[in-house]
Short mmCIF file of C-alpha atoms in Angstrom, two decimals:
data_model
loop_
_atom_site.label_atom_id
_atom_site.label_comp_id
_atom_site.label_asym_id
_atom_site.label_seq_id
_atom_site.Cartn_x
_atom_site.Cartn_y
_atom_site.Cartn_z
CA MET A 1 28.47 -48.72 -31.03
CA THR A 2 28.54 -52.09 -31.26
CA TYR A 3 25.13 -53.64 -30.78
CA GLN A 4 22.61 -52.21 -33.13
CA VAL A 5 19.23 -51.36 -32.05
CA THR A 6 16.42 -50.78 -34.00
CA ASP A 7 13.05 -49.28 -32.78
CA GLU A 8 11.68 -52.85 -33.92
CA ASP A 9 13.96 -54.15 -31.39
CA ILE A 10 13.01 -52.31 -28.55
CA ASN A 11 9.46 -52.44 -29.29
CA LYS A 12 9.89 -56.15 -29.46
CA ILE A 13 11.76 -55.91 -25.85
CA LEU A 14 9.07 -53.64 -24.49
CA ASN A 15 6.46 -56.18 -25.18
CA ALA A 16 8.33 -59.14 -23.92
CA LYS A 17 6.44 -61.45 -21.06
CA GLY A 18 7.95 -61.53 -17.91
CA GLU A 19 9.17 -59.71 -15.22
CA VAL A 20 12.66 -58.99 -13.29
CA ARG A 21 13.73 -58.13 -9.69
CA GLY A 22 14.64 -54.89 -9.41
CA VAL A 23 17.91 -55.90 -7.95
CA VAL A 24 19.49 -56.49 -11.60
CA PHE A 25 18.92 -52.24 -11.80
CA LYS A 26 20.71 -51.77 -8.50
CA THR A 27 23.53 -53.86 -9.72
CA ASP A 28 23.23 -51.76 -12.86
CA ARG A 29 23.33 -48.34 -11.03
CA ARG A 30 26.17 -49.80 -9.10
CA PHE A 31 28.27 -50.27 -12.17
CA ILE A 32 27.45 -46.93 -13.93
CA TYR A 33 27.85 -45.31 -10.99
CA ASP A 34 31.65 -46.91 -10.22
CA LYS A 35 32.08 -46.21 -14.24
CA ALA A 36 31.04 -42.82 -14.32
CA GLY A 37 29.35 -41.63 -11.17
CA GLU A 38 26.40 -39.39 -10.98
CA GLU A 39 27.31 -37.80 -14.21
CA GLY A 40 26.91 -41.44 -16.07
CA ILE A 41 23.65 -42.36 -14.23
CA LYS A 42 22.27 -39.13 -15.79
CA LYS A 43 23.92 -40.11 -19.15
CA VAL A 44 22.07 -43.26 -19.47
CA GLU A 45 18.53 -42.40 -17.51
CA GLU A 46 18.69 -40.15 -20.77
CA GLU A 47 19.56 -43.27 -22.97
CA LEU A 48 16.55 -45.19 -21.70
CA GLU A 49 14.04 -41.73 -22.08
CA LYS A 50 15.23 -41.46 -25.93
CA MET A 51 14.03 -45.16 -26.22
CA ASN A 52 10.69 -44.41 -24.71
CA CYS A 53 11.66 -46.07 -21.57
CA PRO A 54 12.03 -43.59 -18.49
CA PHE A 55 13.82 -45.10 -15.57
CA ASN A 56 15.10 -43.30 -12.30
CA TYR A 57 17.52 -46.11 -10.98
CA GLU A 58 17.73 -44.25 -7.53
CA GLU A 59 14.27 -43.87 -7.24
CA GLU A 60 12.44 -46.57 -9.15
CA ALA A 61 14.94 -49.27 -8.68
CA ASP A 62 13.83 -51.69 -5.47
CA ASN A 63 15.85 -54.93 -4.62
CA MET A 64 12.77 -57.23 -4.38
CA SER A 65 10.20 -54.96 -6.47
CA PHE A 66 9.52 -57.06 -10.13
CA TYR A 67 10.00 -54.75 -13.57
CA PRO A 68 8.44 -55.60 -17.19
CA ILE A 69 11.27 -58.11 -18.03
CA GLY A 70 12.21 -56.00 -21.24
CA MET A 71 13.92 -53.58 -18.95
CA ARG A 72 16.36 -55.74 -18.21
CA ALA A 73 17.84 -55.70 -21.82
CA LEU A 74 16.97 -52.18 -22.29
CA SER A 75 19.15 -51.04 -18.98
CA ILE A 76 22.25 -52.62 -20.74
CA ILE A 77 21.35 -51.35 -24.20
CA ALA A 78 21.34 -47.77 -22.60
CA ILE A 79 24.54 -48.48 -20.93
CA SER A 80 26.18 -49.46 -23.77
CA LYS A 81 25.15 -46.74 -26.06
CA ALA A 82 25.93 -44.09 -23.37
CA PHE A 83 29.68 -45.46 -22.61
CA ASN A 84 30.04 -47.21 -26.26
CA LEU A 85 30.79 -50.72 -24.68
CA SER A 86 32.30 -53.31 -26.89
CA LYS A 87 30.60 -56.98 -26.41
CA GLU A 88 33.92 -58.16 -24.09
CA GLU A 89 32.89 -54.60 -21.86
CA ILE A 90 29.70 -56.15 -21.45
CA ALA A 91 30.69 -59.32 -20.43
CA GLN A 92 32.58 -57.82 -18.19
CA MET A 93 29.84 -55.96 -16.78
CA GLY A 94 28.40 -59.36 -16.59
CA LYS A 95 31.01 -60.71 -14.52
CA ASN A 96 30.96 -57.66 -12.08
CA ALA A 97 27.29 -58.32 -11.49
CA PRO A 98 27.08 -61.36 -9.35
CA LYS A 99 29.55 -59.75 -6.96
CA PHE A 100 27.39 -57.23 -6.03
CA SER A 101 24.14 -58.49 -6.43
CA LEU A 102 21.84 -58.88 -3.37
CA MET A 103 19.84 -61.73 -4.51
CA ILE A 104 23.01 -63.52 -4.99
CA LYS A 105 24.11 -63.49 -1.64
CA PHE A 106 21.02 -65.28 -0.58
CA PHE A 107 22.51 -67.88 -2.52
CA MET A 108 26.13 -67.76 -1.26
CA ARG A 109 25.66 -70.72 0.23
CA TYR A 110 25.51 -72.87 -2.58
CA PHE A 111 28.66 -71.23 -3.89
CA LEU A 112 30.43 -74.60 -2.92
CA SER A 113 31.47 -76.75 -6.44
CA ALA A 114 30.50 -76.99 -9.57
CA GLU A 115 27.64 -79.28 -8.81
CA LYS A 116 25.85 -77.49 -6.39
CA ILE A 117 25.42 -74.26 -8.47
CA MET A 118 24.44 -76.55 -11.08
CA GLU A 119 21.73 -77.82 -9.04
CA LYS A 120 20.46 -74.49 -8.00
CA ALA A 121 21.15 -72.94 -11.46
CA GLY A 122 17.25 -73.34 -12.51
CA GLU A 123 16.42 -71.66 -8.71
CA MET A 124 18.61 -68.52 -8.97
CA TRP A 125 17.15 -68.00 -12.30
CA GLU A 126 13.62 -67.98 -11.26
CA LYS A 127 14.62 -65.89 -8.19
CA HIS A 128 15.60 -63.54 -10.68
CA TYR A 129 13.02 -63.87 -13.59
CA SER A 130 9.91 -64.43 -13.90
CA SER A 131 9.82 -65.97 -17.52
CA GLY A 132 12.50 -68.20 -19.45
CA ARG A 133 13.96 -71.27 -17.71
CA LEU A 134 17.87 -71.97 -17.12
CA GLU A 135 18.39 -75.82 -17.24
CA PRO A 136 21.76 -77.46 -16.86
CA VAL A 137 22.19 -79.85 -19.45
CA GLU A 138 26.05 -81.22 -18.87
CA MET A 139 28.90 -81.13 -16.65
CA ASN A 140 31.93 -82.84 -16.87
CA ILE A 141 34.38 -82.46 -13.85
CA GLU A 142 37.36 -83.94 -15.38
CA GLU A 143 37.26 -81.81 -18.45
CA ARG A 144 36.14 -79.21 -16.52
CA PHE A 145 33.29 -77.74 -17.82
CA ILE A 146 29.53 -76.58 -17.50
CA LYS A 147 26.50 -76.41 -19.85
CA ALA A 148 23.49 -74.93 -19.37
CA ARG A 149 20.37 -74.25 -21.51
CA LEU A 150 18.05 -70.77 -21.50
CA TYR A 151 14.70 -71.61 -22.97
CA ASP A 152 12.29 -69.00 -23.63
CA ILE A 153 13.93 -65.99 -23.32
CA ASP A 154 14.45 -63.94 -26.76
CA LEU A 155 15.12 -60.12 -25.53
CA HIS A 156 18.57 -58.69 -27.35
CA PRO A 157 22.04 -60.23 -28.25
CA ILE A 158 23.52 -58.15 -25.33
CA LEU A 159 21.90 -60.08 -23.21
CA CYS A 160 23.41 -62.85 -24.31
CA ASP A 161 26.78 -61.67 -24.14
CA TYR A 162 26.21 -59.67 -20.38
CA LEU A 163 25.05 -63.33 -19.22
CA ILE A 164 28.03 -65.06 -20.99
CA GLY A 165 30.08 -62.91 -18.09
CA TYR A 166 27.40 -63.37 -15.40
CA PHE A 167 27.34 -67.15 -15.84
CA SER A 168 31.32 -67.44 -15.66
CA SER A 169 31.70 -65.51 -12.61
CA VAL A 170 29.10 -67.41 -10.51
CA ILE A 171 30.84 -70.69 -11.74
CA LYS A 172 34.49 -69.03 -10.89
CA MET A 173 32.92 -68.11 -7.22
CA GLY A 174 32.05 -72.10 -7.08
CA VAL A 175 34.74 -73.82 -8.82
CA GLY A 176 37.20 -71.47 -6.88
CA GLU A 177 39.21 -71.34 -10.63
CA GLU A 178 39.06 -68.86 -13.75
CA THR A 179 36.59 -69.62 -15.88
CA LYS A 180 35.93 -68.50 -19.48
CA GLY A 181 32.49 -68.86 -21.33
CA GLU A 182 30.91 -68.80 -24.67
CA GLU A 183 27.47 -68.91 -26.25
CA LEU A 184 27.33 -72.30 -28.10
CA ALA A 185 23.48 -71.78 -29.49
CA CYS A 186 21.30 -68.62 -29.22
CA VAL A 187 17.80 -67.83 -30.57
CA HIS A 188 19.09 -64.72 -32.21
CA LYS A 189 20.85 -66.83 -34.84
CA GLY A 190 18.19 -69.28 -35.27
CA ASP A 191 18.40 -71.81 -32.31
CA GLU A 192 15.70 -73.05 -30.12
CA TYR A 193 17.29 -71.74 -27.00
CA HIS A 194 20.71 -70.39 -25.52
CA GLU A 195 23.40 -72.49 -25.00
CA PHE A 196 26.01 -71.18 -22.25
CA LEU A 197 29.27 -73.28 -22.15
CA ILE A 198 31.28 -72.64 -19.08
CA LYS A 199 34.96 -73.89 -18.89
CA TRP A 200 37.31 -73.63 -16.13
CA MET B 1 -7.50 -63.17 0.44
CA VAL B 2 -5.28 -62.41 -2.50
CA ASN B 3 -4.73 -59.08 -1.05
CA GLU B 4 -3.85 -60.07 2.59
CA GLU B 5 -1.54 -62.75 0.47
CA GLU B 6 0.35 -59.68 -1.66
CA ASN B 7 0.38 -57.23 1.62
CA LYS B 8 2.39 -59.95 3.28
CA VAL B 9 4.63 -60.74 0.76
CA LYS B 10 5.13 -56.71 0.49
CA THR B 11 5.47 -56.78 4.28
CA LEU B 12 8.40 -59.19 4.05
CA LEU B 13 9.79 -57.69 1.30
CA GLU B 14 10.31 -54.57 2.76
CA ASP B 15 11.83 -56.20 6.12
CA ILE B 16 14.54 -58.33 3.64
CA SER B 17 15.24 -55.13 2.42
CA LEU B 18 15.68 -53.31 5.85
CA LEU B 19 17.74 -56.10 7.33
CA GLU B 20 19.80 -55.89 4.03
CA SER B 21 20.49 -52.26 4.78
CA TYR B 22 21.35 -52.61 8.42
CA ILE B 23 23.72 -55.15 7.51
CA GLN B 24 25.53 -52.92 5.04
CA GLU B 25 25.38 -50.35 6.87
CA LEU B 26 27.37 -52.39 9.85
CA PHE B 27 29.58 -53.98 7.34
CA SER B 28 30.25 -50.52 6.23
CA PHE B 29 30.57 -48.95 9.59
CA THR B 30 33.47 -50.78 11.36
CA PRO B 31 37.08 -49.80 10.43
CA LEU B 32 38.26 -53.13 10.74
CA PRO B 33 38.72 -54.71 7.60
CA LEU B 34 36.19 -58.40 7.04
CA CYS B 35 35.34 -60.53 4.38
CA PHE B 36 33.59 -63.69 3.83
CA VAL B 37 35.13 -66.55 1.66
CA ASN B 38 33.59 -69.65 0.69
CA PRO B 39 34.93 -73.14 1.58
CA LYS B 40 36.99 -72.63 -1.74
CA GLY B 41 38.50 -69.44 -0.15
CA MET B 42 36.77 -67.25 -2.86
CA VAL B 43 35.80 -63.76 -1.59
CA LEU B 44 32.07 -63.28 -1.90
CA GLU B 45 31.80 -60.46 0.22
CA VAL B 46 34.08 -57.57 1.45
CA ASN B 47 33.82 -54.43 3.74
CA PRO B 48 35.13 -50.58 2.85
CA ALA B 49 37.78 -51.18 5.56
CA PHE B 50 39.44 -54.29 3.53
CA VAL B 51 39.15 -52.38 0.35
CA LYS B 52 41.48 -49.28 1.90
CA ALA B 53 43.67 -51.32 3.83
CA THR B 54 44.63 -53.44 0.88
CA GLY B 55 44.26 -50.24 -1.86
CA TYR B 56 42.48 -52.70 -4.62
CA ASP B 57 39.24 -52.11 -5.94
CA GLU B 58 36.27 -54.27 -4.53
CA TYR B 59 35.76 -55.31 -8.33
CA ASP B 60 39.34 -57.06 -8.15
CA ILE B 61 38.66 -58.23 -4.38
CA VAL B 62 35.15 -60.10 -4.82
CA GLY B 63 34.97 -63.33 -6.58
CA GLU B 64 38.93 -64.01 -6.10
CA ASN B 65 40.88 -66.17 -3.84
CA LEU B 66 41.81 -64.82 -0.71
CA LYS B 67 44.99 -66.30 -1.19
CA ALA B 68 45.57 -63.73 -3.39
CA PHE B 69 45.64 -60.97 -0.61
CA MET B 70 47.65 -62.69 1.91
CA LYS B 71 51.10 -63.86 2.68
CA GLU B 72 51.67 -67.05 0.47
CA GLY B 73 50.15 -70.33 2.18
CA ASP B 74 48.58 -68.63 5.16
CA ALA B 75 45.34 -68.15 3.63
CA GLU B 76 44.90 -71.65 2.86
CA LYS B 77 46.18 -72.82 6.24
CA ILE B 78 44.01 -70.42 8.25
CA LEU B 79 40.88 -71.34 6.18
CA LYS B 80 41.51 -74.99 6.66
CA GLU B 81 41.81 -74.75 10.39
CA VAL B 82 38.76 -72.20 10.87
CA LEU B 83 36.38 -74.67 8.75
CA GLU B 84 37.80 -77.79 10.77
CA LYS B 85 38.08 -76.43 14.25
CA ASP B 86 34.93 -73.53 13.95
CA SER B 87 37.38 -70.68 14.52
CA VAL B 88 40.49 -69.04 14.70
CA LYS B 89 42.06 -66.70 17.11
CA GLY B 90 45.02 -64.30 16.81
CA LYS B 91 47.20 -65.68 13.75
CA GLU B 92 49.41 -63.51 12.80
CA THR B 93 50.15 -63.35 8.89
CA VAL B 94 50.62 -60.52 6.48
CA ILE B 95 47.87 -58.84 4.06
CA LYS B 96 49.45 -57.44 0.66
CA LYS B 97 48.53 -54.31 -0.61
CA LYS B 98 47.98 -53.37 -4.17
CA GLY B 99 51.86 -51.98 -5.41
CA GLU B 100 54.23 -52.15 -2.80
CA GLY B 101 54.31 -52.97 0.87
CA ASP B 102 52.46 -55.37 2.92
CA ILE B 103 50.43 -55.19 6.22
CA PRO B 104 51.11 -57.44 9.37
CA VAL B 105 48.08 -58.54 10.78
CA THR B 106 46.21 -60.76 13.38
CA THR B 107 43.68 -62.64 11.89
CA PHE B 108 40.50 -63.67 13.63
CA ALA B 109 38.12 -66.02 11.66
CA LYS B 110 34.82 -67.87 12.30
CA SER B 111 32.98 -70.22 10.26
CA ARG B 112 29.71 -69.82 9.17
CA LYS B 113 27.15 -72.72 9.62
CA ILE B 114 23.73 -73.09 8.05
CA LYS B 115 21.21 -75.34 10.25
CA GLY B 116 20.71 -78.37 8.16
CA GLU B 117 23.50 -77.83 5.47
CA GLY B 118 26.74 -77.33 7.55
CA VAL B 119 29.52 -75.01 7.54
CA ASN B 120 29.27 -73.01 3.74
CA GLY B 121 32.49 -70.48 4.65
CA ALA B 122 34.04 -68.22 6.86
CA PHE B 123 34.35 -64.78 8.12
CA PHE B 124 37.75 -63.03 8.64
CA SER B 125 38.65 -60.29 10.50
CA PHE B 126 42.30 -58.48 10.14
CA PHE B 127 43.89 -55.91 12.76
CA ASP B 128 46.16 -54.16 11.67
CA LEU B 129 49.84 -54.45 13.22
CA THR B 130 51.75 -52.14 11.59
CA GLN B 131 51.73 -49.55 14.52
CA VAL B 132 52.44 -52.40 16.96
CA LYS B 133 55.44 -53.37 14.98
CA GLU B 134 56.82 -50.25 14.48
CA LYS B 135 56.92 -49.83 18.33
CA GLU B 136 58.42 -53.48 18.49
CA ILE B 137 61.25 -52.26 16.57
CA GLU B 138 61.32 -48.98 18.25
CA VAL B 139 61.60 -50.64 21.97
CA LYS B 140 64.20 -53.08 20.29
CA GLU B 141 66.44 -50.74 18.78
CA THR B 142 66.23 -48.64 22.51
CA ASN B 143 66.90 -51.82 23.89
CA LYS B 144 70.13 -52.46 21.86
CA LYS B 145 71.03 -48.71 22.69
CA LEU B 146 70.57 -49.80 26.12
CA GLU B 147 72.43 -52.94 26.54
CA GLU B 148 75.48 -50.84 24.64
CA LYS B 149 75.35 -47.91 26.80
CA MET B 150 75.77 -50.79 29.99
CA GLU B 151 78.53 -52.45 28.16
CA GLU B 152 79.91 -48.75 28.08
CA MET B 153 79.25 -48.02 31.72
CA GLU B 154 80.51 -51.47 32.83
CA LYS B 155 83.88 -51.10 31.15
CA ILE B 156 83.64 -47.46 32.76
CA ASN B 157 83.22 -49.11 35.89
CA ARG B 158 86.03 -51.83 35.86
CA LEU B 159 88.28 -49.03 34.42
CA THR B 160 87.35 -46.76 37.70
CA ILE B 161 87.65 -49.76 40.04
CA GLY B 162 90.98 -50.89 38.80
CA ARG B 163 92.36 -47.25 38.88
CA GLU B 164 90.81 -46.97 42.78
CA VAL B 165 92.31 -50.60 43.50
CA LYS B 166 96.08 -49.56 41.86
CA MET B 167 95.67 -46.24 44.21
CA VAL B 168 94.96 -48.14 47.37
CA GLU B 169 97.81 -50.61 46.55
CA LEU B 170 100.11 -47.47 45.59
CA LYS B 171 99.18 -45.96 48.98
CA GLU B 172 100.15 -49.06 51.05
CA GLU B 173 103.50 -48.95 48.61
CA ILE B 174 104.31 -45.42 49.73
CA GLU B 175 103.59 -45.90 53.25
CA ASN B 176 106.04 -49.03 53.63
CA LEU B 177 108.43 -47.03 51.43
CA LYS B 178 108.03 -43.99 54.21
CA LYS B 179 108.39 -46.64 56.70
CA GLU B 180 111.56 -48.02 55.40
CA LEU B 181 113.02 -44.76 54.94
CA LYS B 182 112.51 -43.83 58.47
CA LYS B 183 114.25 -47.00 59.66
CA TYR B 184 117.28 -46.18 57.48
CA LYS B 185 117.28 -42.77 58.83
CA LYS B 186 117.33 -44.17 62.12
CA GLU B 187 119.70 -46.61 61.63
CA GLU B 188 122.30 -43.51 60.00
#
């Protein structure tokens, strides 16, 4: 297992303030189902139960409803545990997520250019999460990169890997070219914020 | 007052979810391959018929450029046209299948406009022409065979007519010879 998750981590994650829309669990469910069918979903739900956070993806996940933000990280952790996923595979999971997210469909109209996505990035974050703040900090069209910072989100490094893939995928849809993402700063490494760099 | 607002939001969210599932069902039901692309040609939505026709996984299609799934140069041309003219009807092209084999198709496309924001993409639908093309080949082959038969018939016809003319000529010659023979007999 690539990610270390202690009981202390789980408690911290569960007590995190804020909420997340159920659409993210719908997307997770789809990822699990495509990977391992109903058996896979059972496996992930068992992992969640082991973390004292039982969740039924089919019955409980509702696209527009809000859930404790910690569930976002715990769902990804449970998936990584159930399938023994590497950092790269978690990033790939993040890359696939916007392709099937209902919420992202609402934002399709902004997938016209890097500039437009930059302009709407914060709004897109707010539609998914009630806490945390996503702020674009730099964009250079000639050098083909975007930098954005995520403030006030301190859940687990697995979410950072997931978001690298997620942001790369969203930018790819906007610029129409292959992208590569990395995290330049991270609260789990002592920085005050997360900083993501997406190049194309 | 707060409860009233909450109820309104809840109702709206339920409506959105219902609308979403309705659109999904409609999109999934149609046997016609469909997709939605942004102005850069990136596929943002695809239906199961498109997935089935191309043989690609949905993960491989969504987020990729439409040009990866169409005959070289055609996706760009059709997209440019639909964004300029609002719609494209009946353009013939080819969809690339995963692995080997292509699908000849007629493409229909319609731009999507959002009030106050302009064009933000286009819907594409593809009508599979495989059977039509197969029939076209069959018809061409049948026509070719018919032409060959006609040629053969004409040859036979020419030969037959030639033979008949010759017969008539021969008959005339015989008659003439008979007459000549009679003359000789009389003179003797």
